[in-house]
Amino acid sequence: MHVLIFGDSLVRGHKDLEKGGWVTRLRIHYFNNPTERDTSIFESGISGDSTQELLERFDGESKPRHPEVIVFSIGTNDASFIKSEDKMITTQDTFKKNLEKLIELAMEYTKKIVFVGLTRADESKTTPVPWYEDLHYTNSKLDEYDRIIRDVANKEGVAYIDLSEVVDIDDLADGLHPNANGHQKIFEKVKAELETLGYV
């Protein structure tokens, strides 16, 4: 079973200094389980990616891997706000269309498609973020964009995994990215949901 997981820095495992993120934890779990070694987890996370960048690279990274399950963990960067320009990185309308296009492209490979919802932020550290003083992440916007992900997934008949209450503020390394404990919680939630769906 080839499981291809697309996303941003959360998929890449940024700030998990112990095991390299929830996707790596998923890979290690199945590799170490003798009865499930036919499950191959492929990580395709790029820090800073929004749905637009993901659309541009999706086919090129999917074709050589022959995915049987496709997981999307994307949207946090779309939900960010550039204060000096008074605009979102991605408008809600464009975000919705990008998600629908991702599903359309993914359907060419498999019907087993999953969206992982967004985690929340510690706004005392993300308005602005320390690495870019013009970039803001707020929980109200993360809520709105997460709702769009859920609604599009429901409309298109694909799975959605809710992370809104999985990662606590204490599980955030810098106000936005989960630390090792946060990634462990995401791993446990995603693993359980994928197994319930019968996708792994």
PDB file of C-alpha atoms in Angstrom:
ATOM      1  CA  MET A   1       0.000   0.000   0.000  1.00  0.00           C
ATOM      2  CA  HIS A   2       1.548   3.278  -1.128  1.00  0.00           C
ATOM      3  CA  VAL A   3       0.409   6.231   1.011  1.00  0.00           C
ATOM      4  CA  LEU A   4       1.494   9.636  -0.299  1.00  0.00           C
ATOM      5  CA  ILE A   5       1.220  12.529   2.170  1.00  0.00           C
ATOM      6  CA  PHE A   6       1.335  16.065   0.778  1.00  0.00           C
ATOM      7  CA  GLY A   7       1.630  19.289   2.709  1.00  0.00           C
ATOM      8  CA  ASP A   8       3.725  22.040   4.222  1.00  0.00           C
ATOM      9  CA  SER A   9       6.156  22.248   7.156  1.00  0.00           C
ATOM     10  CA  LEU A  10       3.793  20.216   9.338  1.00  0.00           C
ATOM     11  CA  VAL A  11       4.169  17.267   6.968  1.00  0.00           C
ATOM     12  CA  ARG A  12       7.899  17.906   6.670  1.00  0.00           C
ATOM     13  CA  GLY A  13       8.169  17.520  10.450  1.00  0.00           C
ATOM     14  CA  HIS A  14       9.515  20.961  11.261  1.00  0.00           C
ATOM     15  CA  LYS A  15      10.285  21.402  14.989  1.00  0.00           C
ATOM     16  CA  ASP A  16      10.022  17.710  15.872  1.00  0.00           C
ATOM     17  CA  LEU A  17      13.610  17.286  17.011  1.00  0.00           C
ATOM     18  CA  GLU A  18      13.048  13.725  18.236  1.00  0.00           C
ATOM     19  CA  LYS A  19      11.617  11.800  15.277  1.00  0.00           C
ATOM     20  CA  GLY A  20      11.180  14.262  12.431  1.00  0.00           C
ATOM     21  CA  GLY A  21       7.424  14.715  12.453  1.00  0.00           C
ATOM     22  CA  TRP A  22       4.141  12.844  12.443  1.00  0.00           C
ATOM     23  CA  VAL A  23       4.647  11.483   8.932  1.00  0.00           C
ATOM     24  CA  THR A  24       8.044  10.033   9.834  1.00  0.00           C
ATOM     25  CA  ARG A  25       6.483   8.544  12.968  1.00  0.00           C
ATOM     26  CA  LEU A  26       3.839   6.931  10.756  1.00  0.00           C
ATOM     27  CA  ARG A  27       6.513   5.518   8.450  1.00  0.00           C
ATOM     28  CA  ILE A  28       8.526   4.136  11.376  1.00  0.00           C
ATOM     29  CA  HIS A  29       5.416   2.531  12.870  1.00  0.00           C
ATOM     30  CA  TYR A  30       4.535   0.578   9.742  1.00  0.00           C
ATOM     31  CA  PHE A  31       8.143  -0.283   8.927  1.00  0.00           C
ATOM     32  CA  ASN A  32       8.646  -1.752  12.399  1.00  0.00           C
ATOM     33  CA  ASN A  33       5.424  -3.769  12.275  1.00  0.00           C
ATOM     34  CA  PRO A  34       6.229  -7.082  10.528  1.00  0.00           C
ATOM     35  CA  THR A  35       2.595  -7.641   9.504  1.00  0.00           C
ATOM     36  CA  GLU A  36       2.276  -4.222   7.866  1.00  0.00           C
ATOM     37  CA  ARG A  37       5.553  -3.761   6.014  1.00  0.00           C
ATOM     38  CA  ASP A  38       3.725  -3.644   2.700  1.00  0.00           C
ATOM     39  CA  THR A  39       2.529  -0.161   3.744  1.00  0.00           C
ATOM     40  CA  SER A  40       4.926   2.461   2.365  1.00  0.00           C
ATOM     41  CA  ILE A  41       4.588   6.051   3.594  1.00  0.00           C
ATOM     42  CA  PHE A  42       5.909   8.779   1.284  1.00  0.00           C
ATOM     43  CA  GLU A  43       6.379  12.278   2.745  1.00  0.00           C
ATOM     44  CA  SER A  44       6.017  15.249   0.411  1.00  0.00           C
ATOM     45  CA  GLY A  45       6.034  18.324   2.629  1.00  0.00           C
ATOM     46  CA  ILE A  46       7.602  21.663   1.716  1.00  0.00           C
ATOM     47  CA  SER A  47       7.826  24.469   4.267  1.00  0.00           C
ATOM     48  CA  GLY A  48       5.815  27.522   3.306  1.00  0.00           C
ATOM     49  CA  ASP A  49       3.670  25.762   0.728  1.00  0.00           C
ATOM     50  CA  SER A  50       0.103  26.858   0.154  1.00  0.00           C
ATOM     51  CA  THR A  51      -2.473  25.033  -1.961  1.00  0.00           C
ATOM     52  CA  GLN A  52      -1.213  26.904  -5.028  1.00  0.00           C
ATOM     53  CA  GLU A  53       2.349  25.580  -4.751  1.00  0.00           C
ATOM     54  CA  LEU A  54       1.002  22.115  -4.019  1.00  0.00           C
ATOM     55  CA  LEU A  55      -1.126  22.163  -7.164  1.00  0.00           C
ATOM     56  CA  GLU A  56       1.948  23.013  -9.208  1.00  0.00           C
ATOM     57  CA  ARG A  57       3.946  20.018  -7.971  1.00  0.00           C
ATOM     58  CA  PHE A  58       1.219  17.457  -7.358  1.00  0.00           C
ATOM     59  CA  ASP A  59       1.344  15.453 -10.589  1.00  0.00           C
ATOM     60  CA  GLY A  60       5.116  15.435 -10.836  1.00  0.00           C
ATOM     61  CA  GLU A  61       5.430  13.909  -7.380  1.00  0.00           C
ATOM     62  CA  SER A  62       2.462  11.544  -7.653  1.00  0.00           C
ATOM     63  CA  LYS A  63       3.173   9.777 -10.944  1.00  0.00           C
ATOM     64  CA  PRO A  64       6.403   7.987  -9.956  1.00  0.00           C
ATOM     65  CA  ARG A  65       4.974   6.809  -6.616  1.00  0.00           C
ATOM     66  CA  HIS A  66       1.708   5.203  -7.808  1.00  0.00           C
ATOM     67  CA  PRO A  67      -0.247   6.240  -4.705  1.00  0.00           C
ATOM     68  CA  GLU A  68      -3.102   4.070  -3.462  1.00  0.00           C
ATOM     69  CA  VAL A  69      -3.934   6.535  -0.681  1.00  0.00           C
ATOM     70  CA  ILE A  70      -3.407  10.307  -0.908  1.00  0.00           C
ATOM     71  CA  VAL A  71      -3.394  12.456   2.232  1.00  0.00           C
ATOM     72  CA  PHE A  72      -3.442  16.255   2.132  1.00  0.00           C
ATOM     73  CA  SER A  73      -2.326  18.287   5.150  1.00  0.00           C
ATOM     74  CA  ILE A  74      -2.406  21.783   3.692  1.00  0.00           C
ATOM     75  CA  GLY A  75      -4.019  25.146   4.370  1.00  0.00           C
ATOM     76  CA  THR A  76      -2.223  26.762   7.296  1.00  0.00           C
ATOM     77  CA  ASN A  77      -0.187  29.042   5.044  1.00  0.00           C
ATOM     78  CA  ASP A  78      -3.231  29.843   2.908  1.00  0.00           C
ATOM     79  CA  ALA A  79      -4.885  31.101   6.101  1.00  0.00           C
ATOM     80  CA  SER A  80      -2.090  33.552   6.911  1.00  0.00           C
ATOM     81  CA  PHE A  81      -2.418  37.307   6.557  1.00  0.00           C
ATOM     82  CA  ILE A  82       0.035  39.881   5.186  1.00  0.00           C
ATOM     83  CA  LYS A  83      -0.646  42.927   7.340  1.00  0.00           C
ATOM     84  CA  SER A  84       1.087  45.628   5.274  1.00  0.00           C
ATOM     85  CA  GLU A  85      -0.879  44.615   2.177  1.00  0.00           C
ATOM     86  CA  ASP A  86      -4.103  43.941   4.087  1.00  0.00           C
ATOM     87  CA  LYS A  87      -4.640  40.637   2.299  1.00  0.00           C
ATOM     88  CA  MET A  88      -4.737  36.907   2.830  1.00  0.00           C
ATOM     89  CA  ILE A  89      -2.086  34.705   1.232  1.00  0.00           C
ATOM     90  CA  THR A  90      -4.989  32.899  -0.461  1.00  0.00           C
ATOM     91  CA  THR A  91      -8.546  34.215  -0.628  1.00  0.00           C
ATOM     92  CA  GLN A  92     -11.230  31.886   0.658  1.00  0.00           C
ATOM     93  CA  ASP A  93     -12.770  31.528  -2.802  1.00  0.00           C
ATOM     94  CA  THR A  94      -9.425  30.608  -4.368  1.00  0.00           C
ATOM     95  CA  PHE A  95      -8.678  28.266  -1.479  1.00  0.00           C
ATOM     96  CA  LYS A  96     -11.937  26.397  -2.054  1.00  0.00           C
ATOM     97  CA  LYS A  97     -11.247  26.099  -5.782  1.00  0.00           C
ATOM     98  CA  ASN A  98      -7.696  24.884  -5.139  1.00  0.00           C
ATOM     99  CA  LEU A  99      -8.958  22.172  -2.797  1.00  0.00           C
ATOM    100  CA  GLU A 100     -11.501  21.048  -5.372  1.00  0.00           C
ATOM    101  CA  LYS A 101      -8.784  20.923  -8.026  1.00  0.00           C
ATOM    102  CA  LEU A 102      -6.509  18.883  -5.743  1.00  0.00           C
ATOM    103  CA  ILE A 103      -9.302  16.357  -5.274  1.00  0.00           C
ATOM    104  CA  GLU A 104      -9.912  16.243  -9.018  1.00  0.00           C
ATOM    105  CA  LEU A 105      -6.227  15.534  -9.664  1.00  0.00           C
ATOM    106  CA  ALA A 106      -6.000  12.994  -6.842  1.00  0.00           C
ATOM    107  CA  MET A 107      -9.029  11.111  -8.178  1.00  0.00           C
ATOM    108  CA  GLU A 108      -6.976  10.238 -11.250  1.00  0.00           C
ATOM    109  CA  TYR A 109      -4.836   8.047  -8.986  1.00  0.00           C
ATOM    110  CA  THR A 110      -7.155   6.792  -6.248  1.00  0.00           C
ATOM    111  CA  LYS A 111     -10.538   7.232  -4.591  1.00  0.00           C
ATOM    112  CA  LYS A 112      -8.891   6.939  -1.168  1.00  0.00           C
ATOM    113  CA  ILE A 113      -8.310  10.614  -0.397  1.00  0.00           C
ATOM    114  CA  VAL A 114      -7.968  12.171   3.046  1.00  0.00           C
ATOM    115  CA  PHE A 115      -7.713  15.771   4.240  1.00  0.00           C
ATOM    116  CA  VAL A 116      -6.059  16.413   7.593  1.00  0.00           C
ATOM    117  CA  GLY A 117      -7.511  19.520   9.212  1.00  0.00           C
ATOM    118  CA  LEU A 118      -5.600  22.468  10.615  1.00  0.00           C
ATOM    119  CA  THR A 119      -4.071  22.822  14.059  1.00  0.00           C
ATOM    120  CA  ARG A 120      -4.452  26.086  15.959  1.00  0.00           C
ATOM    121  CA  ALA A 121      -1.912  28.741  16.932  1.00  0.00           C
ATOM    122  CA  ASP A 122      -0.686  30.579  20.007  1.00  0.00           C
ATOM    123  CA  GLU A 123      -1.571  34.067  18.796  1.00  0.00           C
ATOM    124  CA  SER A 124       0.780  35.705  21.302  1.00  0.00           C
ATOM    125  CA  LYS A 125       3.583  34.315  19.108  1.00  0.00           C
ATOM    126  CA  THR A 126       2.001  34.384  15.641  1.00  0.00           C
ATOM    127  CA  THR A 127       0.713  37.958  15.307  1.00  0.00           C
ATOM    128  CA  PRO A 128       3.255  38.371  13.818  1.00  0.00           C
ATOM    129  CA  VAL A 129       5.471  35.311  13.560  1.00  0.00           C
ATOM    130  CA  PRO A 130       9.108  35.844  14.614  1.00  0.00           C
ATOM    131  CA  TRP A 131      10.540  34.847  11.235  1.00  0.00           C
ATOM    132  CA  TYR A 132       8.523  37.396   9.200  1.00  0.00           C
ATOM    133  CA  GLU A 133       7.172  40.470  10.964  1.00  0.00           C
ATOM    134  CA  ASP A 134       4.502  41.126   8.324  1.00  0.00           C
ATOM    135  CA  LEU A 135       2.950  37.646   8.473  1.00  0.00           C
ATOM    136  CA  HIS A 136       0.124  36.854  10.887  1.00  0.00           C
ATOM    137  CA  TYR A 137      -1.689  33.641  11.793  1.00  0.00           C
ATOM    138  CA  THR A 138      -4.898  33.947  13.822  1.00  0.00           C
ATOM    139  CA  ASN A 139      -7.173  31.245  15.149  1.00  0.00           C
ATOM    140  CA  SER A 140     -10.242  32.906  13.678  1.00  0.00           C
ATOM    141  CA  LYS A 141      -8.783  32.572  10.176  1.00  0.00           C
ATOM    142  CA  LEU A 142      -7.499  29.055  10.854  1.00  0.00           C
ATOM    143  CA  ASP A 143     -11.047  28.169  11.959  1.00  0.00           C
ATOM    144  CA  GLU A 144     -12.527  29.620   8.768  1.00  0.00           C
ATOM    145  CA  TYR A 145     -10.111  27.860   6.439  1.00  0.00           C
ATOM    146  CA  ASP A 146     -10.410  24.599   8.349  1.00  0.00           C
ATOM    147  CA  ARG A 147     -14.185  24.812   7.908  1.00  0.00           C
ATOM    148  CA  ILE A 148     -13.683  25.189   4.160  1.00  0.00           C
ATOM    149  CA  ILE A 149     -11.500  22.063   4.110  1.00  0.00           C
ATOM    150  CA  ARG A 150     -14.140  20.099   6.016  1.00  0.00           C
ATOM    151  CA  ASP A 151     -16.998  21.349   3.842  1.00  0.00           C
ATOM    152  CA  VAL A 152     -15.195  20.634   0.563  1.00  0.00           C
ATOM    153  CA  ALA A 153     -14.190  17.167   1.774  1.00  0.00           C
ATOM    154  CA  ASN A 154     -17.772  16.399   2.780  1.00  0.00           C
ATOM    155  CA  LYS A 155     -19.160  17.712  -0.512  1.00  0.00           C
ATOM    156  CA  GLU A 156     -16.697  15.695  -2.585  1.00  0.00           C
ATOM    157  CA  GLY A 157     -17.126  12.541  -0.506  1.00  0.00           C
ATOM    158  CA  VAL A 158     -13.568  12.275   0.794  1.00  0.00           C
ATOM    159  CA  ALA A 159     -12.365  11.840   4.369  1.00  0.00           C
ATOM    160  CA  TYR A 160     -11.563  14.676   6.775  1.00  0.00           C
ATOM    161  CA  ILE A 161      -9.579  14.311  10.013  1.00  0.00           C
ATOM    162  CA  ASP A 162     -10.260  17.016  12.608  1.00  0.00           C
ATOM    163  CA  LEU A 163      -7.145  18.247  14.440  1.00  0.00           C
ATOM    164  CA  SER A 164      -8.685  21.398  15.929  1.00  0.00           C
ATOM    165  CA  GLU A 165      -8.518  20.060  19.494  1.00  0.00           C
ATOM    166  CA  VAL A 166      -5.648  17.585  19.153  1.00  0.00           C
ATOM    167  CA  VAL A 167      -2.657  19.898  19.625  1.00  0.00           C
ATOM    168  CA  ASP A 168      -2.586  22.149  22.712  1.00  0.00           C
ATOM    169  CA  ILE A 169      -0.718  25.439  23.068  1.00  0.00           C
ATOM    170  CA  ASP A 170       1.898  23.637  25.179  1.00  0.00           C
ATOM    171  CA  ASP A 171       2.504  21.337  22.197  1.00  0.00           C
ATOM    172  CA  LEU A 172       3.624  24.225  19.962  1.00  0.00           C
ATOM    173  CA  ALA A 173       7.351  24.892  19.599  1.00  0.00           C
ATOM    174  CA  ASP A 174       7.064  28.439  18.268  1.00  0.00           C
ATOM    175  CA  GLY A 175       3.378  29.254  18.445  1.00  0.00           C
ATOM    176  CA  LEU A 176       2.591  27.607  15.103  1.00  0.00           C
ATOM    177  CA  HIS A 177       4.611  24.428  14.557  1.00  0.00           C
ATOM    178  CA  PRO A 178       4.031  21.446  16.859  1.00  0.00           C
ATOM    179  CA  ASN A 179       6.893  20.152  18.966  1.00  0.00           C
ATOM    180  CA  ALA A 180       7.668  16.439  19.327  1.00  0.00           C
ATOM    181  CA  ASN A 181       4.719  15.909  21.666  1.00  0.00           C
ATOM    182  CA  GLY A 182       2.384  17.671  19.255  1.00  0.00           C
ATOM    183  CA  HIS A 183       3.598  15.573  16.332  1.00  0.00           C
ATOM    184  CA  GLN A 184       3.087  12.424  18.408  1.00  0.00           C
ATOM    185  CA  LYS A 185      -0.533  13.423  19.030  1.00  0.00           C
ATOM    186  CA  ILE A 186      -1.095  14.081  15.320  1.00  0.00           C
ATOM    187  CA  PHE A 187       0.508  10.738  14.444  1.00  0.00           C
ATOM    188  CA  GLU A 188      -1.789   8.900  16.849  1.00  0.00           C
ATOM    189  CA  LYS A 189      -4.901  10.657  15.538  1.00  0.00           C
ATOM    190  CA  VAL A 190      -4.088  10.212  11.849  1.00  0.00           C
ATOM    191  CA  LYS A 191      -3.036   6.581  12.295  1.00  0.00           C
ATOM    192  CA  ALA A 192      -6.266   5.746  14.111  1.00  0.00           C
ATOM    193  CA  GLU A 193      -8.411   7.475  11.487  1.00  0.00           C
ATOM    194  CA  LEU A 194      -6.610   5.857   8.537  1.00  0.00           C
ATOM    195  CA  GLU A 195      -7.037   2.440  10.135  1.00  0.00           C
ATOM    196  CA  THR A 196     -10.723   3.097  10.835  1.00  0.00           C
ATOM    197  CA  LEU A 197     -11.184   4.018   7.171  1.00  0.00           C
ATOM    198  CA  GLY A 198      -9.429   0.803   6.187  1.00  0.00           C
ATOM    199  CA  TYR A 199      -6.848   2.739   4.183  1.00  0.00           C
ATOM    200  CA  VAL A 200      -3.831   1.159   5.928  1.00  0.00           C
TER     201      VAL A 200
END
